[in-house]
Amino acid sequence: MEYLIPDGLSAEALEGELRAHLSCRAESAGDSEIGYYDTFDWALYAAGGFLSQSSETLRWTSRKDASAYAQPLEAQPGLARDLPSGPVRDQLPPEAAIRRLLPMMRIQTTARLLRVLDENEKTVVRVLVSSHSFEDPTSGRSGDLAARLRVQGVRGYDDDRELLVALVESKLGLVKAETPLLCEALRRVGRVPGDYSSKLDLKLEGAQRADAVTKQILATLLETLEANIQGTIAGWDTEFLHDLRVATRRTRSALSQIKPVFPEEILARFKEEFAWVQQATGQVRDLDVYLLAFDDYQASLPAELRPKLEPLREFLLAHYDQEQARLAQALQSERFRVLLGAWRDFLQTPVPSTSIVPGAMQPIKAVADVRIRRMAKRVRREGRAIRDDSHPEELHELRKSCKKLRYLMEFFRSLYPGGAIKPLIKQLKVLLDQLGDYQDLAVQAHHLEDVAERMHAEGRAAPATLLAMGALVGGLLQRQQAARDGFSEVFAAFDDPQQWAQYKALFWTSEVHQTGT
Amino acid sequence: MRILATYNIKGGVGKTAAAVNLAYLAARRGERTLLWDLDPQAAATYYFRVEPKVVGGGQRLLKGGKKGSALDDVIKGTDFPGLDLVPADFSFRNLDLMLEEAKGSTKQLRKLLRPLEDDYDVVFLDCPPSISLVSESAFRASDALLVPVIPTTLSARTLEQLLDFLASQERLATLKVLPFFSMVDRRKRLHLESMAELPIRWPQFLRTSIPYASDVERMGVHRMPLPAYAPLSPAAVAYQSLWGEVRASLPK
Ligand SMILES: Nc1ncnc2c1ncn2[C@@H]1O[C@H](COP(=O)(O)OP(=O)(O)OP(=O)(O)O)[C@@H](O)[C@H]1O
Ligand SMILES: [Mg+2]
């Protein structure tokens, strides 16, 4: 049981109070400094625990029952998957594997232990009085936290513990500490665990003006984009760039799909600039994709070919720093700074009281209905047109439409009953994954062919390596073909009459009002 | 959970001192440790400053309350993390008679400990001297007997008696017996001679011996385990090495 010691009461005065009523012996319980770690998106907190490190020990503490695991770790933690195996690592959720464990807070503690004694001078209750200060590595801010008193009972001495609890609660009037130290420290710097997520979670109001709501959506995306800049430039882990690119792609999709709500001439420049961001960040992302998949690549080959693939990894890594430097340069450039500044200005400017843009003043729900309807019909039309001998370009087009539809549904999710739209998005993701596999595997295969040629030209690939890469490309193309073969079945699930009835029920409700515009 | 009993037919040989100090050292190494004081004289209980009182006495322990919870209710935390105690009670002087009444009498201790399987890594049973139903129950519950032996001719005879008794008990065939020299005074020729001879006859003798030391006697003044107040004293170091040896000779 832990209590907060009110501001006016010093630890010494408190000790005096306890001594007045009980026979106690006090001793120093030592100083400690604990660093708390989590992934940028708080995956560990979400998985139900705190990860901390102090004096070369890494600890996992469950949020629910405070059960704890420990393992030695001398250095600062890096990527979650690079932690040495051990009981703490076993607790980490799999989705954290590729993320860096970032320092979220440091807390210094000085503690005194009061042992309450009986007439034999036997310890019957332990009372830990601790004072704390914090240091936020992100903002650089620091300060003191409320001191705490913790009652630790001794087995078989429940009466003594209850007596002490009564003294602490009734006589001293201390209140229970409800929040963990970490959360209290975070609150002091205006944060809460879980305050960043890459998932879009917008709460929109359907009756509001379309242009205002669209700005709200875009502003949320801008926040996500900006939150990931530092980690991307520093290369903390691959997901910063990934999230930054997703935010960019969603922004571009919103700009082209939620219309007509802004004057086209204003948008044109932003569209162009965000396309540049997308393009300037592409190279590193490609390398990330290969490197993340590299172990799987190797595993897909027969055992004797696996080591032959190593020069490919080295080649990719050798280009990485250069591409990463280029990326960092782009994100630190004047062009990028100006873009974000102008974009923020635009989003923060209140919408005009009247607008000549036809959709601007409509309720957002009406605009959303129309856009989703159109896109859903387009996906269905394009999908139905695909035959066994269709050109790959057609599947590519279909994928683009699917993505637009998915983004639209995700932007406007809160305007529709959650239970109804969720399965539609989920189903669409299945279709998108299929199309994504089909296209990405082909792109990867052909890119690897290019890389093989370059490696060969630079004299960095022995014939055995080239053969292994050939086998890899073959495997990728085989999987690509499998994705192609599976397409019609996956599409049929989307184009199912019942599924379509769901679309109709959700998005065709405002049709009547729409015919006039 | 491994169960160790400190035992000798003879009294005053250092059984309790060994149980208390080894239990303390085990706990300090991070093993969740329980020490059960089976001796109505309550010496171990005294060393830990616990009142020698078990609610309901031995009777209630053996009858058991709710299923398996009988020991749970009487365990006391000591001043040392990871080390708990089942205190002795004066009524334990009749434990023999009570065991006799209980059916499957010599299985009783084991049965009482079984529910604590997941709570403790090591359990020490500090036995009273002499062969009785209590000690027999402790033998049946234990994985090993730690037998302090003062290196004299007389002690050799009691050790022989003990080993003969154990050999006559089929049910105790797997019990490991680990004798070690206790209260050794290297100025006494008899001690030195016995220490040379006995291990030849009984190779299971542990190599560590505990010296006779006034530091050990002072446990009664400090009322705590020796390594807690004199961690670097020769006797404390000897207990440390004894514990290392005992651990190593136990099955994993
Ligand atoms: N190594 C030692 N050096 C000096 N004194 C010791 C040593 N070991 C034990 N003693 C003392 O000898 C006495 C008997 O020791 P202890 O209680 O440990 O023996 P015991 O075998 O448990 O006795 P009992 O048969 O009465 O239970 C105690 O006063 C104890 O302090
Ligand atoms: Mg004794």
Short mmCIF file of C-alpha atoms in Angstrom, two decimals, chain A residues 285-494:
data_model
loop_
_atom_site.label_atom_id
_atom_site.label_comp_id
_atom_site.label_asym_id
_atom_site.label_seq_id
_atom_site.Cartn_x
_atom_site.Cartn_y
_atom_site.Cartn_z
CA ARG A 285 12.13 2.99 -46.89
CA ASP A 286 12.95 0.55 -49.70
CA LEU A 287 16.21 -0.34 -48.02
CA ASP A 288 14.38 -0.74 -44.71
CA VAL A 289 11.94 -3.12 -46.33
CA TYR A 290 14.72 -5.28 -47.73
CA LEU A 291 16.70 -5.28 -44.52
CA LEU A 292 13.67 -6.05 -42.39
CA ALA A 293 12.79 -8.91 -44.71
CA PHE A 294 16.36 -10.08 -45.05
CA ASP A 295 16.18 -12.90 -42.51
CA ASP A 296 13.04 -14.17 -44.20
CA TYR A 297 14.75 -13.88 -47.57
CA GLN A 298 17.57 -16.02 -46.29
CA ALA A 299 15.24 -18.52 -44.67
CA SER A 300 13.37 -18.94 -47.96
CA LEU A 301 16.51 -20.29 -49.61
CA PRO A 302 17.97 -23.77 -49.26
CA ALA A 303 20.42 -23.90 -46.37
CA GLU A 304 23.57 -24.01 -48.48
CA LEU A 305 22.62 -20.86 -50.40
CA ARG A 306 21.86 -18.77 -47.30
CA PRO A 307 25.38 -17.59 -46.48
CA LYS A 308 25.87 -16.65 -50.13
CA LEU A 309 23.29 -13.91 -49.70
CA GLU A 310 25.36 -12.03 -47.12
CA PRO A 311 27.08 -9.76 -49.68
CA LEU A 312 23.62 -8.49 -50.58
CA ARG A 313 23.03 -7.43 -47.00
CA GLU A 314 26.41 -5.74 -46.96
CA PHE A 315 25.63 -3.97 -50.21
CA LEU A 316 22.32 -2.70 -48.87
CA LEU A 317 23.93 -1.57 -45.63
CA ALA A 318 26.74 0.13 -47.50
CA HIS A 319 24.22 2.30 -49.32
CA TYR A 320 22.14 2.88 -46.27
CA ASP A 321 24.14 5.63 -44.60
CA GLN A 322 24.33 7.63 -47.76
CA GLU A 323 20.60 7.38 -48.38
CA GLN A 324 19.83 8.09 -44.75
CA ALA A 325 22.02 11.22 -44.89
CA ARG A 326 20.16 12.35 -47.98
CA LEU A 327 16.85 11.76 -46.26
CA ALA A 328 17.95 13.66 -43.17
CA GLN A 329 19.07 16.49 -45.40
CA ALA A 330 15.68 16.66 -47.08
CA LEU A 331 13.85 16.72 -43.76
CA GLN A 332 16.12 19.48 -42.48
CA SER A 333 15.92 21.48 -45.68
CA GLU A 334 14.47 24.92 -46.14
CA ARG A 335 12.01 23.44 -48.60
CA PHE A 336 10.60 21.07 -46.00
CA ARG A 337 10.50 23.74 -43.32
CA VAL A 338 8.64 26.13 -45.59
CA LEU A 339 6.22 23.42 -46.60
CA LEU A 340 5.32 22.53 -43.04
CA GLY A 341 5.09 26.18 -42.03
CA ALA A 342 2.78 27.10 -44.85
CA TRP A 343 0.74 23.95 -44.36
CA ARG A 344 0.31 24.62 -40.67
CA ASP A 345 -0.72 28.19 -41.41
CA PHE A 346 -3.29 27.01 -43.88
CA LEU A 347 -4.71 24.44 -41.48
CA GLN A 348 -4.83 26.86 -38.58
CA THR A 349 -6.55 29.60 -40.54
CA PRO A 350 -10.26 29.46 -39.74
CA VAL A 351 -12.45 28.56 -42.70
CA PRO A 352 -14.04 31.53 -44.45
CA SER A 353 -17.61 32.34 -43.43
CA THR A 354 -18.71 31.61 -46.97
CA SER A 355 -17.04 29.68 -49.70
CA ILE A 356 -17.67 29.32 -53.37
CA VAL A 357 -16.19 25.84 -53.38
CA PRO A 358 -19.28 23.67 -53.78
CA GLY A 359 -18.61 21.11 -51.03
CA ALA A 360 -17.02 23.42 -48.49
CA MET A 361 -20.13 24.36 -46.57
CA GLN A 362 -21.91 21.04 -46.81
CA PRO A 363 -22.06 18.79 -43.79
CA ILE A 364 -19.02 16.54 -43.81
CA LYS A 365 -21.20 13.45 -43.59
CA ALA A 366 -22.76 14.25 -46.95
CA VAL A 367 -19.35 14.74 -48.56
CA ALA A 368 -18.05 11.56 -46.97
CA ASP A 369 -21.02 9.54 -48.21
CA VAL A 370 -20.53 10.71 -51.78
CA ARG A 371 -16.79 10.17 -51.82
CA ILE A 372 -16.93 6.71 -50.30
CA ARG A 373 -19.77 5.71 -52.57
CA ARG A 374 -17.90 6.77 -55.65
CA MET A 375 -14.73 5.08 -54.63
CA ALA A 376 -16.48 1.87 -53.58
CA LYS A 377 -18.21 1.69 -56.94
CA ARG A 378 -14.92 2.32 -58.69
CA VAL A 379 -13.20 -0.47 -56.78
CA ARG A 380 -16.00 -2.82 -57.68
CA ARG A 381 -15.98 -1.79 -61.33
CA GLU A 382 -12.23 -2.06 -61.71
CA GLY A 383 -12.09 -5.34 -59.84
CA ARG A 384 -14.82 -6.89 -61.92
CA ALA A 385 -12.99 -5.93 -65.08
CA ILE A 386 -9.95 -7.95 -64.14
CA ARG A 387 -9.48 -11.20 -66.03
CA ASP A 388 -6.80 -13.83 -65.83
CA ASP A 389 -4.90 -12.15 -68.64
CA SER A 390 -5.36 -8.57 -67.47
CA HIS A 391 -2.34 -6.33 -67.58
CA PRO A 392 -0.55 -5.90 -64.21
CA GLU A 393 -1.20 -2.18 -64.57
CA GLU A 394 -4.90 -2.82 -64.08
CA LEU A 395 -4.29 -4.51 -60.76
CA HIS A 396 -2.06 -1.62 -59.84
CA GLU A 397 -4.85 0.84 -60.59
CA LEU A 398 -7.26 -1.23 -58.56
CA ARG A 399 -4.86 -1.20 -55.65
CA LYS A 400 -4.66 2.58 -55.77
CA SER A 401 -8.43 2.83 -55.71
CA CYS A 402 -8.64 0.38 -52.83
CA LYS A 403 -6.17 2.42 -50.86
CA LYS A 404 -8.14 5.58 -51.45
CA LEU A 405 -11.29 3.85 -50.33
CA ARG A 406 -9.59 2.53 -47.23
CA TYR A 407 -8.23 5.92 -46.28
CA LEU A 408 -11.62 7.54 -46.82
CA MET A 409 -13.29 5.00 -44.59
CA GLU A 410 -10.60 5.46 -41.97
CA PHE A 411 -10.85 9.25 -42.03
CA PHE A 412 -14.61 9.15 -41.65
CA ARG A 413 -14.90 6.09 -39.48
CA SER A 414 -16.43 8.00 -36.57
CA LEU A 415 -19.32 9.22 -38.73
CA TYR A 416 -20.65 5.69 -39.07
CA PRO A 417 -21.72 3.06 -36.56
CA GLY A 418 -18.44 1.48 -35.40
CA GLY A 419 -19.69 -2.07 -35.47
CA ALA A 420 -20.80 -1.71 -39.08
CA ILE A 421 -17.82 0.04 -40.68
CA LYS A 422 -15.11 -1.92 -38.91
CA PRO A 423 -15.70 -5.23 -40.70
CA LEU A 424 -15.84 -3.41 -44.05
CA ILE A 425 -12.42 -1.84 -43.44
CA LYS A 426 -11.06 -5.16 -42.30
CA GLN A 427 -12.34 -6.91 -45.41
CA LEU A 428 -10.90 -4.19 -47.60
CA LYS A 429 -7.52 -4.65 -45.95
CA VAL A 430 -7.54 -8.30 -46.97
CA LEU A 431 -8.06 -7.29 -50.56
CA LEU A 432 -5.40 -4.60 -50.26
CA ASP A 433 -2.90 -7.04 -48.80
CA GLN A 434 -3.45 -9.39 -51.69
CA LEU A 435 -2.93 -6.64 -54.24
CA GLY A 436 -0.02 -5.29 -52.21
CA ASP A 437 1.72 -8.66 -52.21
CA TYR A 438 1.19 -8.98 -55.91
CA GLN A 439 2.71 -5.63 -56.69
CA ASP A 440 5.35 -5.28 -53.97
CA LEU A 441 6.79 -8.72 -54.60
CA ALA A 442 7.18 -7.88 -58.27
CA VAL A 443 8.78 -4.54 -57.45
CA GLN A 444 11.13 -6.22 -55.00
CA ALA A 445 12.04 -8.93 -57.48
CA HIS A 446 12.84 -6.46 -60.23
CA HIS A 447 14.67 -4.15 -57.92
CA LEU A 448 16.79 -7.07 -56.74
CA GLU A 449 17.62 -7.82 -60.35
CA ASP A 450 18.85 -4.25 -60.73
CA VAL A 451 20.84 -4.54 -57.52
CA ALA A 452 22.38 -7.79 -58.77
CA GLU A 453 23.49 -6.02 -61.92
CA ARG A 454 24.99 -3.15 -59.96
CA MET A 455 26.76 -5.50 -57.57
CA HIS A 456 28.10 -7.40 -60.50
CA ALA A 457 29.27 -4.22 -62.23
CA GLU A 458 30.99 -3.03 -59.05
CA GLY A 459 32.61 -6.42 -58.64
CA ARG A 460 30.90 -6.99 -55.32
CA ALA A 461 29.10 -10.19 -56.10
CA ALA A 462 30.67 -13.58 -56.65
CA PRO A 463 28.79 -15.87 -59.02
CA ALA A 464 27.48 -17.85 -56.03
CA THR A 465 25.93 -14.68 -54.63
CA LEU A 466 24.34 -13.86 -57.95
CA LEU A 467 22.93 -17.36 -58.12
CA ALA A 468 21.53 -17.07 -54.62
CA MET A 469 19.94 -13.76 -55.56
CA GLY A 470 18.52 -15.41 -58.63
CA ALA A 471 16.95 -18.07 -56.47
CA LEU A 472 15.58 -15.36 -54.22
CA VAL A 473 14.07 -13.46 -57.14
CA GLY A 474 12.58 -16.71 -58.36
CA GLY A 475 10.97 -17.33 -55.01
CA LEU A 476 9.58 -13.80 -54.86
CA LEU A 477 8.08 -14.12 -58.31
CA GLN A 478 6.55 -17.44 -57.36
CA ARG A 479 4.92 -15.86 -54.34
CA GLN A 480 3.81 -13.01 -56.55
CA GLN A 481 2.16 -15.48 -58.90
CA ALA A 482 0.43 -17.09 -55.94
CA ALA A 483 -0.90 -13.67 -54.96
CA ARG A 484 -2.19 -13.24 -58.50
CA ASP A 485 -3.82 -16.66 -58.46
CA GLY A 486 -5.55 -15.89 -55.19
CA PHE A 487 -6.90 -12.56 -56.37
CA SER A 488 -10.25 -13.62 -57.80
CA GLU A 489 -11.22 -15.41 -54.62
CA VAL A 490 -10.32 -12.48 -52.41
CA PHE A 491 -12.06 -10.06 -54.69
CA ALA A 492 -15.16 -12.24 -54.76
CA ALA A 493 -15.39 -11.84 -51.00
CA PHE A 494 -15.39 -8.08 -51.46
#
